[in-house]
PDB file of C-alpha atoms in Angstrom:
ATOM      1  CA  GLU A   1      44.155  41.320  -4.145  1.00  0.00           C
ATOM      2  CA  LEU A   2      43.160  39.037  -6.978  1.00  0.00           C
ATOM      3  CA  LYS A   3      43.955  40.395 -10.436  1.00  0.00           C
ATOM      4  CA  VAL A   4      42.733  38.866 -13.675  1.00  0.00           C
ATOM      5  CA  GLU A   5      44.408  39.814 -16.929  1.00  0.00           C
ATOM      6  CA  GLN A   6      43.191  38.965 -20.381  1.00  0.00           C
ATOM      7  CA  ASN A   7      44.976  39.346 -23.643  1.00  0.00           C
ATOM      8  CA  PRO A   8      44.619  40.464 -26.213  1.00  0.00           C
ATOM      9  CA  LEU A   9      42.116  43.232 -25.504  1.00  0.00           C
ATOM     10  CA  PHE A  10      41.126  43.436 -29.149  1.00  0.00           C
ATOM     11  CA  LEU A  11      41.310  40.711 -31.714  1.00  0.00           C
ATOM     12  CA  SER A  12      40.401  40.967 -35.352  1.00  0.00           C
ATOM     13  CA  MET A  13      40.648  37.752 -37.266  1.00  0.00           C
ATOM     14  CA  GLN A  14      39.563  36.322 -40.546  1.00  0.00           C
ATOM     15  CA  GLU A  15      36.934  33.679 -40.884  1.00  0.00           C
ATOM     16  CA  GLY A  16      38.366  30.204 -40.916  1.00  0.00           C
ATOM     17  CA  LYS A  17      41.413  31.060 -38.790  1.00  0.00           C
ATOM     18  CA  ASN A  18      42.300  29.770 -35.339  1.00  0.00           C
ATOM     19  CA  TYR A  19      43.208  31.902 -32.369  1.00  0.00           C
ATOM     20  CA  THR A  20      43.590  31.798 -28.594  1.00  0.00           C
ATOM     21  CA  ILE A  21      42.560  34.220 -25.848  1.00  0.00           C
ATOM     22  CA  TYR A  22      44.608  34.081 -22.651  1.00  0.00           C
ATOM     23  CA  CYS A  23      43.472  34.657 -19.097  1.00  0.00           C
ATOM     24  CA  ASN A  24      46.044  34.959 -16.303  1.00  0.00           C
ATOM     25  CA  TYR A  25      45.139  35.371 -12.659  1.00  0.00           C
ATOM     26  CA  SER A  26      47.262  36.257  -9.691  1.00  0.00           C
ATOM     27  CA  THR A  27      46.131  33.944  -6.868  1.00  0.00           C
ATOM     28  CA  THR A  28      44.656  30.494  -6.504  1.00  0.00           C
ATOM     29  CA  SER A  29      41.147  30.136  -7.814  1.00  0.00           C
ATOM     30  CA  ASP A  30      38.208  27.908  -7.032  1.00  0.00           C
ATOM     31  CA  ARG A  31      36.517  28.140 -10.398  1.00  0.00           C
ATOM     32  CA  LEU A  32      37.256  29.732 -13.752  1.00  0.00           C
ATOM     33  CA  TYR A  33      34.432  30.948 -15.964  1.00  0.00           C
ATOM     34  CA  TRP A  34      34.216  32.117 -19.542  1.00  0.00           C
ATOM     35  CA  TYR A  35      31.391  34.398 -20.634  1.00  0.00           C
ATOM     36  CA  ARG A  36      30.323  35.903 -23.914  1.00  0.00           C
ATOM     37  CA  GLN A  37      28.725  39.349 -24.217  1.00  0.00           C
ATOM     38  CA  ASP A  38      27.127  40.741 -27.366  1.00  0.00           C
ATOM     39  CA  PRO A  39      26.844  44.545 -27.693  1.00  0.00           C
ATOM     40  CA  GLY A  40      24.197  45.924 -25.374  1.00  0.00           C
ATOM     41  CA  LYS A  41      23.416  42.482 -24.007  1.00  0.00           C
ATOM     42  CA  SER A  42      24.025  40.571 -20.816  1.00  0.00           C
ATOM     43  CA  LEU A  43      26.596  37.874 -20.113  1.00  0.00           C
ATOM     44  CA  GLU A  44      26.097  34.394 -21.497  1.00  0.00           C
ATOM     45  CA  SER A  45      27.867  31.576 -19.680  1.00  0.00           C
ATOM     46  CA  LEU A  46      30.116  29.506 -21.939  1.00  0.00           C
ATOM     47  CA  PHE A  47      32.239  27.315 -19.667  1.00  0.00           C
ATOM     48  CA  VAL A  48      32.918  26.578 -16.021  1.00  0.00           C
ATOM     49  CA  LEU A  49      36.309  25.008 -15.308  1.00  0.00           C
ATOM     50  CA  LEU A  50      36.729  23.437 -11.917  1.00  0.00           C
ATOM     51  CA  SER A  51      40.085  21.703 -11.724  1.00  0.00           C
ATOM     52  CA  ASN A  52      43.592  21.620 -13.071  1.00  0.00           C
ATOM     53  CA  GLY A  53      43.741  20.197 -16.577  1.00  0.00           C
ATOM     54  CA  ALA A  54      40.029  20.714 -17.167  1.00  0.00           C
ATOM     55  CA  VAL A  55      39.115  21.060 -20.827  1.00  0.00           C
ATOM     56  CA  LYS A  56      35.667  21.819 -22.172  1.00  0.00           C
ATOM     57  CA  GLN A  57      34.523  22.204 -25.753  1.00  0.00           C
ATOM     58  CA  GLU A  58      31.390  23.562 -27.330  1.00  0.00           C
ATOM     59  CA  GLY A  59      31.294  23.919 -31.085  1.00  0.00           C
ATOM     60  CA  ARG A  60      34.249  25.974 -32.251  1.00  0.00           C
ATOM     61  CA  LEU A  61      35.218  27.058 -28.734  1.00  0.00           C
ATOM     62  CA  MET A  62      37.446  25.124 -26.366  1.00  0.00           C
ATOM     63  CA  ALA A  63      38.493  26.254 -22.898  1.00  0.00           C
ATOM     64  CA  SER A  64      41.238  24.849 -20.724  1.00  0.00           C
ATOM     65  CA  LEU A  65      42.606  25.487 -17.252  1.00  0.00           C
ATOM     66  CA  ASP A  66      46.122  25.161 -15.841  1.00  0.00           C
ATOM     67  CA  THR A  67      45.883  26.021 -12.162  1.00  0.00           C
ATOM     68  CA  LYS A  68      49.623  25.633 -11.614  1.00  0.00           C
ATOM     69  CA  ALA A  69      50.361  28.312 -14.186  1.00  0.00           C
ATOM     70  CA  ARG A  70      47.225  30.247 -13.162  1.00  0.00           C
ATOM     71  CA  LEU A  71      46.259  30.356 -16.799  1.00  0.00           C
ATOM     72  CA  SER A  72      43.132  29.620 -18.756  1.00  0.00           C
ATOM     73  CA  THR A  73      42.799  29.724 -22.509  1.00  0.00           C
ATOM     74  CA  LEU A  74      39.843  30.036 -24.845  1.00  0.00           C
ATOM     75  CA  HIS A  75      40.682  28.598 -28.234  1.00  0.00           C
ATOM     76  CA  ILE A  76      38.662  29.447 -31.306  1.00  0.00           C
ATOM     77  CA  THR A  77      38.787  27.028 -34.204  1.00  0.00           C
ATOM     78  CA  ALA A  78      37.893  27.993 -37.764  1.00  0.00           C
ATOM     79  CA  ALA A  79      36.246  31.228 -36.693  1.00  0.00           C
ATOM     80  CA  VAL A  80      32.882  32.250 -38.117  1.00  0.00           C
ATOM     81  CA  HIS A  81      31.219  35.660 -38.066  1.00  0.00           C
ATOM     82  CA  ASP A  82      28.700  34.599 -35.400  1.00  0.00           C
ATOM     83  CA  LEU A  83      31.526  34.368 -32.875  1.00  0.00           C
ATOM     84  CA  SER A  84      32.072  38.129 -32.971  1.00  0.00           C
ATOM     85  CA  ALA A  85      31.503  39.320 -29.388  1.00  0.00           C
ATOM     86  CA  THR A  86      33.371  40.308 -26.252  1.00  0.00           C
ATOM     87  CA  TYR A  87      34.668  37.388 -24.212  1.00  0.00           C
ATOM     88  CA  PHE A  88      35.338  37.615 -20.500  1.00  0.00           C
ATOM     89  CA  CYS A  89      37.062  35.239 -18.170  1.00  0.00           C
ATOM     90  CA  ALA A  90      36.216  35.414 -14.480  1.00  0.00           C
ATOM     91  CA  VAL A  91      37.764  33.843 -11.421  1.00  0.00           C
ATOM     92  CA  GLY A  92      35.437  32.631  -8.696  1.00  0.00           C
ATOM     93  CA  LYS A  93      36.712  32.698  -5.143  1.00  0.00           C
ATOM     94  CA  SER A  94      34.746  31.224  -2.292  1.00  0.00           C
ATOM     95  CA  ASN A  95      34.825  32.555   1.207  1.00  0.00           C
ATOM     96  CA  PHE A  96      32.737  30.751   3.791  1.00  0.00           C
ATOM     97  CA  GLY A  97      30.288  29.707   1.111  1.00  0.00           C
ATOM     98  CA  ASN A  98      30.118  33.030  -0.674  1.00  0.00           C
ATOM     99  CA  GLU A  99      31.449  33.355  -4.178  1.00  0.00           C
ATOM    100  CA  LYS A 100      32.686  36.559  -5.723  1.00  0.00           C
ATOM    101  CA  LEU A 101      33.601  36.779  -9.395  1.00  0.00           C
ATOM    102  CA  THR A 102      36.576  38.867 -10.466  1.00  0.00           C
ATOM    103  CA  PHE A 103      36.454  39.560 -14.174  1.00  0.00           C
ATOM    104  CA  GLY A 104      39.168  40.076 -16.711  1.00  0.00           C
ATOM    105  CA  THR A 105      39.163  43.123 -18.936  1.00  0.00           C
ATOM    106  CA  GLY A 106      37.475  41.302 -21.783  1.00  0.00           C
ATOM    107  CA  THR A 107      38.602  40.537 -25.320  1.00  0.00           C
ATOM    108  CA  ARG A 108      36.641  42.141 -28.109  1.00  0.00           C
ATOM    109  CA  LEU A 109      36.681  39.671 -30.955  1.00  0.00           C
ATOM    110  CA  THR A 110      35.776  40.715 -34.481  1.00  0.00           C
ATOM    111  CA  ILE A 111      35.585  38.099 -37.206  1.00  0.00           C
ATOM    112  CA  ILE A 112      36.144  39.484 -40.670  1.00  0.00           C
ATOM    113  CA  PRO A 113      34.574  37.662 -43.626  1.00  0.00           C
TER     114      PRO A 113
ATOM    115  CA  LYS B   1      12.262  27.929 -16.656  1.00  0.00           C
ATOM    116  CA  ALA B   2      12.291  31.728 -16.646  1.00  0.00           C
ATOM    117  CA  GLY B   3      15.656  33.427 -16.440  1.00  0.00           C
ATOM    118  CA  VAL B   4      16.847  36.245 -14.254  1.00  0.00           C
ATOM    119  CA  THR B   5      14.742  39.351 -14.741  1.00  0.00           C
ATOM    120  CA  GLN B   6      15.706  42.929 -14.001  1.00  0.00           C
ATOM    121  CA  THR B   7      13.589  46.038 -13.915  1.00  0.00           C
ATOM    122  CA  PRO B   8      13.654  48.635 -15.211  1.00  0.00           C
ATOM    123  CA  ARG B   9      15.786  47.942 -18.260  1.00  0.00           C
ATOM    124  CA  TYR B  10      16.650  51.590 -18.846  1.00  0.00           C
ATOM    125  CA  LEU B  11      16.711  54.528 -16.498  1.00  0.00           C
ATOM    126  CA  ILE B  12      17.727  58.165 -16.755  1.00  0.00           C
ATOM    127  CA  LYS B  13      18.332  60.086 -13.550  1.00  0.00           C
ATOM    128  CA  THR B  14      19.788  63.415 -12.543  1.00  0.00           C
ATOM    129  CA  ARG B  15      22.822  63.935 -10.318  1.00  0.00           C
ATOM    130  CA  GLY B  16      21.882  63.921  -6.662  1.00  0.00           C
ATOM    131  CA  GLN B  17      18.821  61.732  -7.103  1.00  0.00           C
ATOM    132  CA  GLN B  18      18.541  58.182  -5.871  1.00  0.00           C
ATOM    133  CA  VAL B  19      17.561  55.057  -7.751  1.00  0.00           C
ATOM    134  CA  THR B  20      16.333  51.565  -6.946  1.00  0.00           C
ATOM    135  CA  LEU B  21      16.895  48.628  -9.255  1.00  0.00           C
ATOM    136  CA  SER B  22      15.148  45.286  -8.949  1.00  0.00           C
ATOM    137  CA  CYS B  23      16.245  41.729  -9.674  1.00  0.00           C
ATOM    138  CA  SER B  24      14.184  38.538  -9.641  1.00  0.00           C
ATOM    139  CA  PRO B  25      16.338  35.403  -9.612  1.00  0.00           C
ATOM    140  CA  ILE B  26      15.710  32.123 -11.348  1.00  0.00           C
ATOM    141  CA  SER B  27      13.147  30.114  -9.420  1.00  0.00           C
ATOM    142  CA  GLY B  28      14.884  28.159  -6.672  1.00  0.00           C
ATOM    143  CA  HIS B  29      18.051  30.241  -6.708  1.00  0.00           C
ATOM    144  CA  ARG B  30      18.731  31.781  -3.332  1.00  0.00           C
ATOM    145  CA  SER B  31      21.829  33.852  -4.016  1.00  0.00           C
ATOM    146  CA  VAL B  32      21.787  37.156  -5.868  1.00  0.00           C
ATOM    147  CA  SER B  33      24.911  39.090  -6.790  1.00  0.00           C
ATOM    148  CA  TRP B  34      25.159  42.537  -8.307  1.00  0.00           C
ATOM    149  CA  TYR B  35      27.818  43.814 -10.712  1.00  0.00           C
ATOM    150  CA  GLN B  36      28.534  47.178 -12.283  1.00  0.00           C
ATOM    151  CA  GLN B  37      29.854  47.370 -15.825  1.00  0.00           C
ATOM    152  CA  THR B  38      31.439  50.538 -17.196  1.00  0.00           C
ATOM    153  CA  PRO B  39      33.755  51.094 -20.166  1.00  0.00           C
ATOM    154  CA  GLY B  40      36.495  52.392 -17.901  1.00  0.00           C
ATOM    155  CA  GLN B  41      36.393  49.990 -14.967  1.00  0.00           C
ATOM    156  CA  GLY B  42      34.950  46.906 -16.627  1.00  0.00           C
ATOM    157  CA  LEU B  43      32.870  44.471 -14.622  1.00  0.00           C
ATOM    158  CA  GLN B  44      33.080  44.980 -10.887  1.00  0.00           C
ATOM    159  CA  PHE B  45      31.431  43.085  -8.060  1.00  0.00           C
ATOM    160  CA  LEU B  46      29.115  45.126  -5.878  1.00  0.00           C
ATOM    161  CA  PHE B  47      27.645  42.688  -3.355  1.00  0.00           C
ATOM    162  CA  GLU B  48      26.029  39.316  -2.842  1.00  0.00           C
ATOM    163  CA  TYR B  49      22.900  38.469  -0.904  1.00  0.00           C
ATOM    164  CA  PHE B  50      21.900  35.074   0.402  1.00  0.00           C
ATOM    165  CA  SER B  51      19.079  34.295   2.785  1.00  0.00           C
ATOM    166  CA  GLU B  52      18.262  37.997   3.074  1.00  0.00           C
ATOM    167  CA  THR B  53      21.767  38.801   4.333  1.00  0.00           C
ATOM    168  CA  GLN B  54      24.624  40.543   2.599  1.00  0.00           C
ATOM    169  CA  ARG B  55      27.395  37.936   2.470  1.00  0.00           C
ATOM    170  CA  ASN B  56      30.071  39.635   0.421  1.00  0.00           C
ATOM    171  CA  LYS B  57      30.800  43.195  -0.603  1.00  0.00           C
ATOM    172  CA  GLY B  58      32.983  44.841  -3.221  1.00  0.00           C
ATOM    173  CA  ASN B  59      34.858  48.115  -3.005  1.00  0.00           C
ATOM    174  CA  PHE B  60      32.062  50.585  -3.539  1.00  0.00           C
ATOM    175  CA  PRO B  61      31.057  53.552  -1.389  1.00  0.00           C
ATOM    176  CA  GLY B  62      28.221  53.362   1.081  1.00  0.00           C
ATOM    177  CA  ARG B  63      25.930  55.106  -1.417  1.00  0.00           C
ATOM    178  CA  PHE B  64      25.489  51.671  -2.936  1.00  0.00           C
ATOM    179  CA  SER B  65      23.298  49.407  -0.883  1.00  0.00           C
ATOM    180  CA  GLY B  66      21.007  46.497  -1.373  1.00  0.00           C
ATOM    181  CA  ARG B  67      18.631  44.092   0.227  1.00  0.00           C
ATOM    182  CA  GLN B  68      17.053  40.741  -0.376  1.00  0.00           C
ATOM    183  CA  PHE B  69      13.537  39.661   0.380  1.00  0.00           C
ATOM    184  CA  SER B  70      12.257  36.344   1.662  1.00  0.00           C
ATOM    185  CA  ASN B  71      11.353  35.264  -1.897  1.00  0.00           C
ATOM    186  CA  SER B  72      15.017  35.875  -2.901  1.00  0.00           C
ATOM    187  CA  ARG B  73      14.183  38.930  -4.993  1.00  0.00           C
ATOM    188  CA  SER B  74      16.756  41.637  -4.528  1.00  0.00           C
ATOM    189  CA  GLU B  75      16.941  45.378  -4.879  1.00  0.00           C
ATOM    190  CA  MET B  76      19.922  47.650  -5.042  1.00  0.00           C
ATOM    191  CA  ASN B  77      19.808  51.319  -4.242  1.00  0.00           C
ATOM    192  CA  VAL B  78      22.173  54.094  -5.191  1.00  0.00           C
ATOM    193  CA  SER B  79      21.773  57.365  -3.345  1.00  0.00           C
ATOM    194  CA  THR B  80      23.106  60.797  -4.288  1.00  0.00           C
ATOM    195  CA  LEU B  81      23.817  59.770  -7.851  1.00  0.00           C
ATOM    196  CA  GLU B  82      27.010  60.909  -9.535  1.00  0.00           C
ATOM    197  CA  LEU B  83      27.820  61.046 -13.234  1.00  0.00           C
ATOM    198  CA  GLY B  84      30.260  58.179 -12.752  1.00  0.00           C
ATOM    199  CA  ASP B  85      27.430  55.917 -11.638  1.00  0.00           C
ATOM    200  CA  SER B  86      26.257  55.701 -15.234  1.00  0.00           C
ATOM    201  CA  ALA B  87      26.679  52.036 -16.038  1.00  0.00           C
ATOM    202  CA  LEU B  88      25.072  48.743 -16.878  1.00  0.00           C
ATOM    203  CA  TYR B  89      24.044  47.066 -13.639  1.00  0.00           C
ATOM    204  CA  LEU B  90      23.843  43.312 -13.857  1.00  0.00           C
ATOM    205  CA  CYS B  91      22.442  40.940 -11.348  1.00  0.00           C
ATOM    206  CA  ALA B  92      23.180  37.243 -11.271  1.00  0.00           C
ATOM    207  CA  SER B  93      21.544  34.420  -9.384  1.00  0.00           C
ATOM    208  CA  SER B  94      22.861  31.032  -8.353  1.00  0.00           C
ATOM    209  CA  TRP B  95      21.998  27.980  -6.267  1.00  0.00           C
ATOM    210  CA  ARG B  96      25.050  28.648  -4.099  1.00  0.00           C
ATOM    211  CA  GLU B  97      25.532  25.025  -3.171  1.00  0.00           C
ATOM    212  CA  ARG B  98      28.849  23.412  -2.370  1.00  0.00           C
ATOM    213  CA  THR B  99      29.245  22.010  -5.868  1.00  0.00           C
ATOM    214  CA  ASN B 100      27.331  24.541  -7.898  1.00  0.00           C
ATOM    215  CA  TYR B 101      28.104  28.208  -7.687  1.00  0.00           C
ATOM    216  CA  GLU B 102      27.504  29.016 -11.351  1.00  0.00           C
ATOM    217  CA  GLN B 103      25.927  32.432 -11.746  1.00  0.00           C
ATOM    218  CA  TYR B 104      23.278  33.252 -14.348  1.00  0.00           C
ATOM    219  CA  PHE B 105      23.061  36.848 -15.408  1.00  0.00           C
ATOM    220  CA  GLY B 106      20.023  38.984 -16.070  1.00  0.00           C
ATOM    221  CA  PRO B 107      19.667  41.398 -19.004  1.00  0.00           C
ATOM    222  CA  GLY B 108      20.860  44.336 -16.944  1.00  0.00           C
ATOM    223  CA  THR B 109      19.598  47.806 -16.137  1.00  0.00           C
ATOM    224  CA  ARG B 110      21.282  50.602 -18.029  1.00  0.00           C
ATOM    225  CA  LEU B 111      21.454  53.657 -15.803  1.00  0.00           C
ATOM    226  CA  THR B 112      22.311  57.045 -17.253  1.00  0.00           C
ATOM    227  CA  VAL B 113      23.014  59.902 -14.858  1.00  0.00           C
ATOM    228  CA  THR B 114      22.840  63.414 -16.318  1.00  0.00           C
TER     229      THR B 114
END
């Protein structure tokens, strides 16, 4: 059974600092996703990583994928308050054309001014 | 282009009742997946529908069921509600093509069971 672990679960950091969220998964994946969720809101897609060594960047967020290590990271550079949210990674596995997402536990990020 | 829509947005039901939630996918998307989000269990996959057929199912009891219509709209039904069914129910739609499985999530339906 596929397991997806994220750490840390909670992260409180000061504005301007850098930090990394880690996502480990237990079996091979087809796709790795990162989502953002604000309180009471739905999931907003941030990145889709398709292959080993994939790196994507959007603003202060950068995601990478190492399929050999079964590890994805979400790096936050020079954090700002607007980045406060819960971040989820999810592994997509295809089976005869169907895809099922298995989510990590989420990392609740709080940026302190 | 309009996003994924879900109705109703909020719902309060009593134990033992049943409930039906609705999801309209992004125009052109043919796959609809449903997820349950609770503080204790996190985000869990319920099922996926494509071409009016259930293609994939998560580990939920038979009280949870769904269907998809010819216009790709989907409904999920929960019968004999339990307190533990209180959750945010999210649906997601996708093209479901060989190179594009990305799922787009709706705003969710928050179900409270009392």
